[in-house]
mmCIF file of C-alpha atoms in Angstrom:
data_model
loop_
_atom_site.group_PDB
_atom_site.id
_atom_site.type_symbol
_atom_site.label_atom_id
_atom_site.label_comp_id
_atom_site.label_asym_id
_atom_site.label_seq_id
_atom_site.Cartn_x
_atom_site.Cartn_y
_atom_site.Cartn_z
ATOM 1 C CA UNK A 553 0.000 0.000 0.000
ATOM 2 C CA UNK A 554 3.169 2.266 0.561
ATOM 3 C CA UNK A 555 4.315 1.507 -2.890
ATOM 4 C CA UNK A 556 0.845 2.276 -4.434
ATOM 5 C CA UNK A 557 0.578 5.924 -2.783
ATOM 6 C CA UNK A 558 4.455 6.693 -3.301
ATOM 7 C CA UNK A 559 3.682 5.876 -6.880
ATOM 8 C CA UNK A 560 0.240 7.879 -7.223
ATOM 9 C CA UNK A 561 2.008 11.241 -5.383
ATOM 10 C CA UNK A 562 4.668 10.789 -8.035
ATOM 11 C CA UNK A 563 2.577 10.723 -10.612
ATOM 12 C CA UNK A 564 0.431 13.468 -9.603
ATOM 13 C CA UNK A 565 3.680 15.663 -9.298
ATOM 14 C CA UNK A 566 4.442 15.071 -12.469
ATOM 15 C CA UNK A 567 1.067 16.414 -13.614
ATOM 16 C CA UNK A 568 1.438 19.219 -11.491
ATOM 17 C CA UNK A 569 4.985 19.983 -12.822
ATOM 18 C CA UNK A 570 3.545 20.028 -16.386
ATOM 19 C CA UNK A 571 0.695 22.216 -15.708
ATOM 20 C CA UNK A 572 2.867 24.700 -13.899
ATOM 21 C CA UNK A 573 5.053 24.646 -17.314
ATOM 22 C CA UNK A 574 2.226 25.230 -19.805
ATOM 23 C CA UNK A 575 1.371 28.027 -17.779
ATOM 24 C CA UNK A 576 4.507 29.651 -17.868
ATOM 25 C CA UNK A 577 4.955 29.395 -21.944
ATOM 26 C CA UNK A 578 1.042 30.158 -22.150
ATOM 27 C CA UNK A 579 2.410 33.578 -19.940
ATOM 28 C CA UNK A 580 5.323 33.877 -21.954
ATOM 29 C CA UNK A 581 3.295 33.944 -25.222
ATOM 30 C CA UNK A 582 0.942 36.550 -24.157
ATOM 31 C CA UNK A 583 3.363 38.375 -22.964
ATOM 32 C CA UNK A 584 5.302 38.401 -26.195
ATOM 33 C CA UNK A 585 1.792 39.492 -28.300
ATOM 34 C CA UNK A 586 1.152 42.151 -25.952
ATOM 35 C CA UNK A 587 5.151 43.091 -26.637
ATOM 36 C CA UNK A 588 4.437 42.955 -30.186
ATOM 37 C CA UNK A 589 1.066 44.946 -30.413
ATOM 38 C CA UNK A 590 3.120 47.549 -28.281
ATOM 39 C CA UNK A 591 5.779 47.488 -31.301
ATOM 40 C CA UNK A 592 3.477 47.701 -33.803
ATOM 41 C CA UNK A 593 1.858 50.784 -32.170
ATOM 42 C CA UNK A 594 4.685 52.375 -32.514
ATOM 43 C CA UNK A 595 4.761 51.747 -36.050
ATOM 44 C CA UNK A 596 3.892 54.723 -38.713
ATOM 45 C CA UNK A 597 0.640 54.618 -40.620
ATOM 46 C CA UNK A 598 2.319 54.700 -43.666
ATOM 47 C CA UNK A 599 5.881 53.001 -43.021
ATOM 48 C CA UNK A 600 5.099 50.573 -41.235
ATOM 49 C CA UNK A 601 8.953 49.666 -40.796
ATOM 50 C CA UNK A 602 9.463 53.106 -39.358
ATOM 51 C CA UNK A 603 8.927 54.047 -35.684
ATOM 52 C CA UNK A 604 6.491 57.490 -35.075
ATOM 53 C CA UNK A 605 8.495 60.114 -33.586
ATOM 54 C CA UNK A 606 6.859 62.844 -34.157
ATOM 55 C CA UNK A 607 3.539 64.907 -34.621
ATOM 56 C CA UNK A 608 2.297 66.664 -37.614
ATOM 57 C CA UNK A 609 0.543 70.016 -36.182
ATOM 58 C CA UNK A 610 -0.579 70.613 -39.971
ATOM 59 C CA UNK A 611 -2.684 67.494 -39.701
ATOM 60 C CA UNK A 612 -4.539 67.602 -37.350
ATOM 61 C CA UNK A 613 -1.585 65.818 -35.013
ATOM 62 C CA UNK A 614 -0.978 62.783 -37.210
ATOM 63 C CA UNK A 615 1.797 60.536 -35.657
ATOM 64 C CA UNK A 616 4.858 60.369 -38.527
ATOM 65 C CA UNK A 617 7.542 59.080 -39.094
ATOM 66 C CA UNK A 618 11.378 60.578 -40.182
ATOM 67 C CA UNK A 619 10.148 59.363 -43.800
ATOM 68 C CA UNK A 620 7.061 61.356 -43.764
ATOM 69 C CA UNK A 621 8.716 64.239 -42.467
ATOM 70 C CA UNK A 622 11.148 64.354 -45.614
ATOM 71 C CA UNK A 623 9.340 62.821 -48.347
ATOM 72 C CA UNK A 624 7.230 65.343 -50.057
ATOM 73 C CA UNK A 625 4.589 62.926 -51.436
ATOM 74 C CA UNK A 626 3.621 63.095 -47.115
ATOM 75 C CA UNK A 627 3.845 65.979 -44.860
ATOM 76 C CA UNK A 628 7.275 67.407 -46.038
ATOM 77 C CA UNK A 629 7.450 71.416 -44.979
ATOM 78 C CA UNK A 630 4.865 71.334 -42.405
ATOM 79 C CA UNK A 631 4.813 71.804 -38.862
ATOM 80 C CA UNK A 632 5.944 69.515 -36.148
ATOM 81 C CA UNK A 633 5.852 68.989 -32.645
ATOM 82 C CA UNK A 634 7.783 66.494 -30.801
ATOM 83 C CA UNK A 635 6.430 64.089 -28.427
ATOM 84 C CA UNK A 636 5.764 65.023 -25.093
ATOM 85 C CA UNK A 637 3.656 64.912 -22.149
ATOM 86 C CA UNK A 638 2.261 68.299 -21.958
ATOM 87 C CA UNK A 639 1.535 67.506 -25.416
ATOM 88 C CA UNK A 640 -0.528 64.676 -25.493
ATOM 89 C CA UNK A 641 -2.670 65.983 -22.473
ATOM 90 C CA UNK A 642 -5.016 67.560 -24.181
ATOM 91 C CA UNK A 643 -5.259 65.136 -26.749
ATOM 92 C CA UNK A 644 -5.718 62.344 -24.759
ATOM 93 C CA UNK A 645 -8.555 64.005 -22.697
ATOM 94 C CA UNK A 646 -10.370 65.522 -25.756
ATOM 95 C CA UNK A 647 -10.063 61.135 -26.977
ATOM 96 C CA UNK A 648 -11.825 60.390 -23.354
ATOM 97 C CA UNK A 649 -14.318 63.005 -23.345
ATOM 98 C CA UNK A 650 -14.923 63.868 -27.100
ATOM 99 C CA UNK A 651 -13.980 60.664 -29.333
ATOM 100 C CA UNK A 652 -14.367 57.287 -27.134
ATOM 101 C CA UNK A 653 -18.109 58.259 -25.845
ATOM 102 C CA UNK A 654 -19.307 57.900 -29.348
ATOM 103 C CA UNK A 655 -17.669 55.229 -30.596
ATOM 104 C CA UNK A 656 -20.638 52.914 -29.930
ATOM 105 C CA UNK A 657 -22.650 55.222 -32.030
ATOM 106 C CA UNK A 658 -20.313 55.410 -34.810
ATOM 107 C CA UNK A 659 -20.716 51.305 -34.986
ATOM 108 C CA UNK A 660 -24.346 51.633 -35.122
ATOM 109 C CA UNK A 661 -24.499 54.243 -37.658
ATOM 110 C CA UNK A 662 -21.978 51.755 -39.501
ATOM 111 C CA UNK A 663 -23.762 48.921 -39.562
ATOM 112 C CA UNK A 664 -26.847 50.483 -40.376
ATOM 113 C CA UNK A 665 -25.035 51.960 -43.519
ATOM 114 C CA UNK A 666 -23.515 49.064 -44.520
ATOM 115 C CA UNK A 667 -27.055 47.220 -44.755
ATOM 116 C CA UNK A 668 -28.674 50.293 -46.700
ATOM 117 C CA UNK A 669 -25.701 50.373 -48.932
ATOM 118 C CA UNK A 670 -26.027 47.132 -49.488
ATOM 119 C CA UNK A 671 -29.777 47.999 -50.616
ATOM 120 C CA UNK A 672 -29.595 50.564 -52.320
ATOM 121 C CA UNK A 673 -26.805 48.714 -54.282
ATOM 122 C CA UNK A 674 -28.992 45.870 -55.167
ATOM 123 C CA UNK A 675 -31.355 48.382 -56.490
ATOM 124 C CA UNK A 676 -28.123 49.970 -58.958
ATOM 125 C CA UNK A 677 -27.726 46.581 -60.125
ATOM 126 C CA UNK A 678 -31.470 45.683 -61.287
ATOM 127 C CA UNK A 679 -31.272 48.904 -62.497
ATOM 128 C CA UNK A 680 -27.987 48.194 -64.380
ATOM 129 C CA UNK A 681 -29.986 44.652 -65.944
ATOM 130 C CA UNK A 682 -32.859 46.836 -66.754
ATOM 131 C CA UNK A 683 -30.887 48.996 -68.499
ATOM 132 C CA UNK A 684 -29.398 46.120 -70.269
ATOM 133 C CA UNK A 685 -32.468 44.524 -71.457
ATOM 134 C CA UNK A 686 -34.041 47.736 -72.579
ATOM 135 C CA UNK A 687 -30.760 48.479 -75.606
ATOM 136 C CA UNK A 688 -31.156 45.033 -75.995
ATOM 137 C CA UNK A 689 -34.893 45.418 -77.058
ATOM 138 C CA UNK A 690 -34.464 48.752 -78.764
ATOM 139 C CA UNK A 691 -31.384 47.927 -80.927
ATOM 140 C CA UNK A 692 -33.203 44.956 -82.189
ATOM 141 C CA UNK A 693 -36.070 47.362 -83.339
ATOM 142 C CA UNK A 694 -33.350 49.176 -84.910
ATOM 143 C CA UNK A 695 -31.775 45.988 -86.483
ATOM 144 C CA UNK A 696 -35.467 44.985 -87.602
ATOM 145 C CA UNK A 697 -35.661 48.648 -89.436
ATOM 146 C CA UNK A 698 -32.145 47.946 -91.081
ATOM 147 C CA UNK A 699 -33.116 44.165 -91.859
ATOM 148 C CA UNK A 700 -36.489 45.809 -93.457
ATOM 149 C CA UNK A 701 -34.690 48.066 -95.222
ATOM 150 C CA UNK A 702 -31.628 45.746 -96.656
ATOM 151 C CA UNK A 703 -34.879 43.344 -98.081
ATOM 152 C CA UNK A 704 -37.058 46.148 -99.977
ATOM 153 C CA UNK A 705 -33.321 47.135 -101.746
ATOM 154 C CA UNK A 706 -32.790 43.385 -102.565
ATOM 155 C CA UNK A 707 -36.129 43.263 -103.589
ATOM 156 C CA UNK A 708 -35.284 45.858 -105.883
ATOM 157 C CA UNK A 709 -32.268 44.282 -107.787
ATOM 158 C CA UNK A 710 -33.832 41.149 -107.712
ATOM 159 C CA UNK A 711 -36.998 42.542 -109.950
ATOM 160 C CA UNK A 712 -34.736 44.282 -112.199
ATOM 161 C CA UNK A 713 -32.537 41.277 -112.457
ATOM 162 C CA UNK A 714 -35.472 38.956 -113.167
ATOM 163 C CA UNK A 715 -36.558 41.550 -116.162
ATOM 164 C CA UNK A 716 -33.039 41.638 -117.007
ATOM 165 C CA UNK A 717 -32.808 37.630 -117.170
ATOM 166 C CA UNK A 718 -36.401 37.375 -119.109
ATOM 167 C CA UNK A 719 -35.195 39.770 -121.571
ATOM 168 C CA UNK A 720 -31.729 37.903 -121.725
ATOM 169 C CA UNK A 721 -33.749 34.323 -122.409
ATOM 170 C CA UNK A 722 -35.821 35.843 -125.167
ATOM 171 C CA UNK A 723 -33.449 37.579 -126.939
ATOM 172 C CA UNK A 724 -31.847 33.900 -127.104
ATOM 173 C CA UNK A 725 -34.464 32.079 -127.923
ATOM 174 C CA UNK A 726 -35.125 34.718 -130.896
ATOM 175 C CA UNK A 727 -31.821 34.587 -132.312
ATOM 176 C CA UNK A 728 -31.823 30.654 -132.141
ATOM 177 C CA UNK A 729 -35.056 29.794 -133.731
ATOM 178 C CA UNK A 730 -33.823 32.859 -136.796
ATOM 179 C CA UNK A 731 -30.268 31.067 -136.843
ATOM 180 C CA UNK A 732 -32.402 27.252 -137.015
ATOM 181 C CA UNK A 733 -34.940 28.881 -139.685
ATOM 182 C CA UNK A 734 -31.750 30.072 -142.149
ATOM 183 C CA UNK A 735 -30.014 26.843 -141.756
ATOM 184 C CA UNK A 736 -33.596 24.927 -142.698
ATOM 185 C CA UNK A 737 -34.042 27.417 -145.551
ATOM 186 C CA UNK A 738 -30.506 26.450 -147.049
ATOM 187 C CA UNK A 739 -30.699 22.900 -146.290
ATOM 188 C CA UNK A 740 -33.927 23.211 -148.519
ATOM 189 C CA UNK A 741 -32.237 24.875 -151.326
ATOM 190 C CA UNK A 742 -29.210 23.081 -151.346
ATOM 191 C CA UNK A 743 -31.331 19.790 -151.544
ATOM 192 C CA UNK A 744 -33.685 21.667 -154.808
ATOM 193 C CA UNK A 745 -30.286 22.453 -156.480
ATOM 194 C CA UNK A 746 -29.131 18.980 -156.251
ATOM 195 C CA UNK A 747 -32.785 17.699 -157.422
ATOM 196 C CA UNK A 748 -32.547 20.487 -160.456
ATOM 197 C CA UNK A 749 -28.977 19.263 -161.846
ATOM 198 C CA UNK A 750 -30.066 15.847 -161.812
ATOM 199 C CA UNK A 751 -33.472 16.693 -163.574
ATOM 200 C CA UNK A 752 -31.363 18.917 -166.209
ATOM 201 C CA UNK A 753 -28.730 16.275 -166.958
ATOM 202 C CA UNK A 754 -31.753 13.575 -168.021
ATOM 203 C CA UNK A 755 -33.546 16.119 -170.077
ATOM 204 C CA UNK A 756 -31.835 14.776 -173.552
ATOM 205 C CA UNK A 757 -33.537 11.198 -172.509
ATOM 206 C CA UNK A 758 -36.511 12.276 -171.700
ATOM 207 C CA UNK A 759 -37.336 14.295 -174.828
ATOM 208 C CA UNK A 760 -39.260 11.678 -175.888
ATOM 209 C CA UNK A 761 -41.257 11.099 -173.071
ATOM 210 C CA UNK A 762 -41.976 14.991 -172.608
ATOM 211 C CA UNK A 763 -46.031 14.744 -172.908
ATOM 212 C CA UNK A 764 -45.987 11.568 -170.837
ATOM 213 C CA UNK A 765 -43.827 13.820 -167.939
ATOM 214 C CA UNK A 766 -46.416 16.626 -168.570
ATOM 215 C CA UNK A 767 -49.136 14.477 -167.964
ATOM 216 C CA UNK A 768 -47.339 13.073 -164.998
ATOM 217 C CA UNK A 769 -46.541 16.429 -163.452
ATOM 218 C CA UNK A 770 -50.204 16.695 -162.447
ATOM 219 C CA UNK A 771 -52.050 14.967 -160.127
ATOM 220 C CA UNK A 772 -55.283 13.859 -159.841
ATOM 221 C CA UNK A 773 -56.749 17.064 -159.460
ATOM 222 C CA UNK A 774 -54.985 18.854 -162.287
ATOM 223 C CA UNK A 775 -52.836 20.976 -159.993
ATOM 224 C CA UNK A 776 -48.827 20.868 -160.397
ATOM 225 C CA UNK A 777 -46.683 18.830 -158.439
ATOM 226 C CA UNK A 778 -44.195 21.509 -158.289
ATOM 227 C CA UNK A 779 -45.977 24.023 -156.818
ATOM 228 C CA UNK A 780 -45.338 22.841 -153.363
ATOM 229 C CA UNK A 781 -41.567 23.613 -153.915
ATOM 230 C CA UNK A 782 -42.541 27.686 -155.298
ATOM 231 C CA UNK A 783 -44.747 27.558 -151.979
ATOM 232 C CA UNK A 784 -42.173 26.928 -149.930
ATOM 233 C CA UNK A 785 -40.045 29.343 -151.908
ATOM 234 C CA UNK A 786 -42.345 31.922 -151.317
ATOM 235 C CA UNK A 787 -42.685 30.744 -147.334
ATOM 236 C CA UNK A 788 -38.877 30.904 -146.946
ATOM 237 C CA UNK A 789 -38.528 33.755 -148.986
ATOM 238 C CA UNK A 790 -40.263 35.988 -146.036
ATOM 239 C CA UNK A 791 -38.799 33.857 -143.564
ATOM 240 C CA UNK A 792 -35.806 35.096 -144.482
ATOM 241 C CA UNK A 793 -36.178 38.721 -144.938
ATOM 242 C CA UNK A 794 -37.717 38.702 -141.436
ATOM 243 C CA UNK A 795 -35.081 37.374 -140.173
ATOM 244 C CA UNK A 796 -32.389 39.447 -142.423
ATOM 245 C CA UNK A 797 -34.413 42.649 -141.512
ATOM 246 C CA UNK A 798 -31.931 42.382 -138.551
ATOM 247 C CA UNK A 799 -28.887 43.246 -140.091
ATOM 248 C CA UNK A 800 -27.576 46.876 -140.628
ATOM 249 C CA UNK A 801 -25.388 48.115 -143.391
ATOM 250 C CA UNK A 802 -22.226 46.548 -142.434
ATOM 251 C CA UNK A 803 -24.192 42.559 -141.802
ATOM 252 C CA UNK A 804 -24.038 42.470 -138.249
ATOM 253 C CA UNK A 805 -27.274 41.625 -136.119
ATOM 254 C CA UNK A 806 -28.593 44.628 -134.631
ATOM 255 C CA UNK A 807 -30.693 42.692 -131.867
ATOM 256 C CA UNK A 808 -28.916 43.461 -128.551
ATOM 257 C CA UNK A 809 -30.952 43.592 -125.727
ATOM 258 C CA UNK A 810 -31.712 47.001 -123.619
ATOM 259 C CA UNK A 811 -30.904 45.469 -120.264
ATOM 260 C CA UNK A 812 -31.728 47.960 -116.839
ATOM 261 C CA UNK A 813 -28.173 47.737 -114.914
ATOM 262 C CA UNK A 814 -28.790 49.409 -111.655
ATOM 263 C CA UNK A 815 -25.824 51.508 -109.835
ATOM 264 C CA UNK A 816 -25.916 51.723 -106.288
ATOM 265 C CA UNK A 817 -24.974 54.788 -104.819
ATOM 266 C CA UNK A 818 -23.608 55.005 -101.192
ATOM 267 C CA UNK A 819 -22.461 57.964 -99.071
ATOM 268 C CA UNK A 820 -19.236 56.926 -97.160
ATOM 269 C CA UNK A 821 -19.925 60.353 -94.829
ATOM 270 C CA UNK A 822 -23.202 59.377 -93.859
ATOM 271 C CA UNK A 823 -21.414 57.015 -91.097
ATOM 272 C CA UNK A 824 -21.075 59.732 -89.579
ATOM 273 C CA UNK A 825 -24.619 60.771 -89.340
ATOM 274 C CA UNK A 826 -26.128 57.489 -88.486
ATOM 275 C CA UNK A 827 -23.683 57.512 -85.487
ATOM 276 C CA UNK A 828 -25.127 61.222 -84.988
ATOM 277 C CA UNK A 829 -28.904 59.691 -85.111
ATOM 278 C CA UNK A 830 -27.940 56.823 -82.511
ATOM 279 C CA UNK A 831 -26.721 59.431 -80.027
ATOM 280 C CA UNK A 832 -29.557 61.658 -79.863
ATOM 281 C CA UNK A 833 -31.937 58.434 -79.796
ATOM 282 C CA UNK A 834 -30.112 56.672 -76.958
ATOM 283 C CA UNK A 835 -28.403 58.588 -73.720
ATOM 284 C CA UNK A 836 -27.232 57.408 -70.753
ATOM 285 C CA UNK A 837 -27.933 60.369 -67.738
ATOM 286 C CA UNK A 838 -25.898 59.933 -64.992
ATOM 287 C CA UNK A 839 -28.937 60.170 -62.126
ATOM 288 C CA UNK A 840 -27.313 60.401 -58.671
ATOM 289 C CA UNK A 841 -29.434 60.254 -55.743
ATOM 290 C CA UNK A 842 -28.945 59.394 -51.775
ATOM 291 C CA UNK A 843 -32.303 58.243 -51.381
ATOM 292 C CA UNK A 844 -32.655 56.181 -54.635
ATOM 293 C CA UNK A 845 -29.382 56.170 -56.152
ATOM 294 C CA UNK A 846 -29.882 54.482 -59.457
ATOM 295 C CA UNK A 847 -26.571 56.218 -60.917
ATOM 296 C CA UNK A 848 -27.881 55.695 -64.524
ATOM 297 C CA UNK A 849 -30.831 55.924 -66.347
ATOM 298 C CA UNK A 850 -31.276 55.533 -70.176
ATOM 299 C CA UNK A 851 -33.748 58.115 -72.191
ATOM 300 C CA UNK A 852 -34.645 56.970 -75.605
ATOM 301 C CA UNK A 853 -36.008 59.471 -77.999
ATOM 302 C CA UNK A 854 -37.632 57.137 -80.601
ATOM 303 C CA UNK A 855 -39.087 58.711 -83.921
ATOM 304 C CA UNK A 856 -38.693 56.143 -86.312
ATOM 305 C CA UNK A 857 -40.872 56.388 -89.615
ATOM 306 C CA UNK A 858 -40.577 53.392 -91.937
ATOM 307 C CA UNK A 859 -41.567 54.867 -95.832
ATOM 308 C CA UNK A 860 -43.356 53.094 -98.104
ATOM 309 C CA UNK A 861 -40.184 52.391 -100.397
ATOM 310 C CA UNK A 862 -37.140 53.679 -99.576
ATOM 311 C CA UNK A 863 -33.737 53.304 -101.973
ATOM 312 C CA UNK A 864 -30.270 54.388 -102.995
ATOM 313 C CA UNK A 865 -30.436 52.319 -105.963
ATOM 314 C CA UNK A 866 -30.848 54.630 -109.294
ATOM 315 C CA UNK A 867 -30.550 53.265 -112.812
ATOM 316 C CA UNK A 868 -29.417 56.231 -115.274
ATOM 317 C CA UNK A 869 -29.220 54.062 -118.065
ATOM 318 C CA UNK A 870 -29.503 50.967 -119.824
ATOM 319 C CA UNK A 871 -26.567 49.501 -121.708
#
């Protein structure tokens, strides 16, 4: 039993050893923050490397540092006072009696800000999607006006391109049924001047057959077999000056077609004034406010008239 409480006081020492430690590093440690916040008090606002050891009487008794007292970007050429206790005094008790009493105030007035900026914020940014949507709807109005305006001038070339093409496929159909009917009216003639010779070269042995031909050359109604070939003479005879009657002096065809070839005409400088026209239809105004402070609001001045038919496109002449 001696053993057992020998070894349990031991034990229990130990314990107690080991708390006492941890509560001298635990002291140590605080001790060495506090030693450290007292350092960095000491520090300058703005050089935070830099001790404070002076007072800037020019500013409303800012702490500074040597660097602030010689760089001119800080408080180099003002006034000065050094560090001392009849100094702070007053300072001090105007921080009791004036500052500290309404710091508690301050925080309230802070929070209470923070939550109404954070309102009125929320009300600049719908106002800022608003916005959005709104040139989002109007320049597509404008793009719809453009769009409209782009199809009634295609419209426009496309009608004088059909007439253009119509007049193109007659004119080629003309000239190929005249060239077809003057190679059919020489393949015709060629073939009676081949008939003729023949005829011509058995005329000396036919002599004595010449009433039996005669008789032969009729038919049964009396008319002349070869009448069919002056008919179609005659027929190709005004074919052919019909189709002739299109040649001038010096045989060339005078059938070109009078084809409408539009010119478009486009002013580089009106850029310029369509920019102009955008501007005085769309403005951002800045709108500041501390009750409602939508910073921006956009006016639209919208006078758009669409004409019945509108177009650059001017044909002077036709080639």
């Amino acid at each position: 039993m001696d053993i057992n409480n020998t070894l349990e006081n031991n034990i229990n020492n130990a314990f107690d050893i080991e708390r006492g430690l941890n509560n001298v590093v635990n002291k140590n440690n605080n001790n060495n923050k506090n030693n450290n916040n007292k350092n960095n008090n000491n520090k300058c606002f703005h050089h935070n490397c830099n001790e404070i050891i002076s007072i800037c009487s020019t500013c409303k008794n800012m702490p500074v540092c040597l660097e602030c007292i010689v760089n001119k970007d800080f408080h180099q050429g003002h006034i000065f006072e050094k560090i001392t206790s009849e100094l702070l005094t007053p300072i001090i008790k105007q921080f009791n009696d004036e500052i500290k009493p309404k710091f508690n105030q301050y925080l309230n007035s802070n929070s209470e800000t923070i939550e109404t900026s954070k309102t009125k914020f929320s009300e600049i940014e719908q106002n800022y999607k608003d916005n959005l949507d709104l040139i989002t709807k109007e320049i597509r109005k404008i793009h719809l006006i453009i769009q409209s305006f782009e199809k009634d001038l295609n419209q426009q070339l496309k009608t004088t391109h059909d007439e253009n093409t119509n007049t193109f496929s007659g004119v080629i159909s003309k000239l190929n049924k005249d060239g077809d009917t003057i190679t059919s009216i020489i393949s015709e003639t060629n073939d009676y001047n081949n008939n003729n010779n023949n005829n011509n070269n058995n005329n000396n042995n036919n002599n004595n057959n010449n009433n039996n031909n005669n008789n032969n050359n009729k038919n049964n109604n009396g008319i002349d077999i070869n009448m069919g070939y002056y008919i179609s003479i005659l027929k190709n005879n005004y074919l052919a000056k019909m189709v002739m009657s299109n040649l001038n002096e010096n045989g060339e065809i005078e059938l070109l077609p009078m084809y409408d070839n539009p010119e478009i005409s486009i002013n580089r400088n009106s850029n310029e004034t369509i920019k102009s026209s955008l501007n005085s239809i769309f403005k951002i105004e800045n709108n500041p406010q501390s009750v409602n402070p939508s910073s921006e609001r956009i006016v639209f001045n919208l006078k758009f008239q669409k004409k019945e038919k509108v177009s650059n496109i001017s044909s002077p002449t036709k080639k």
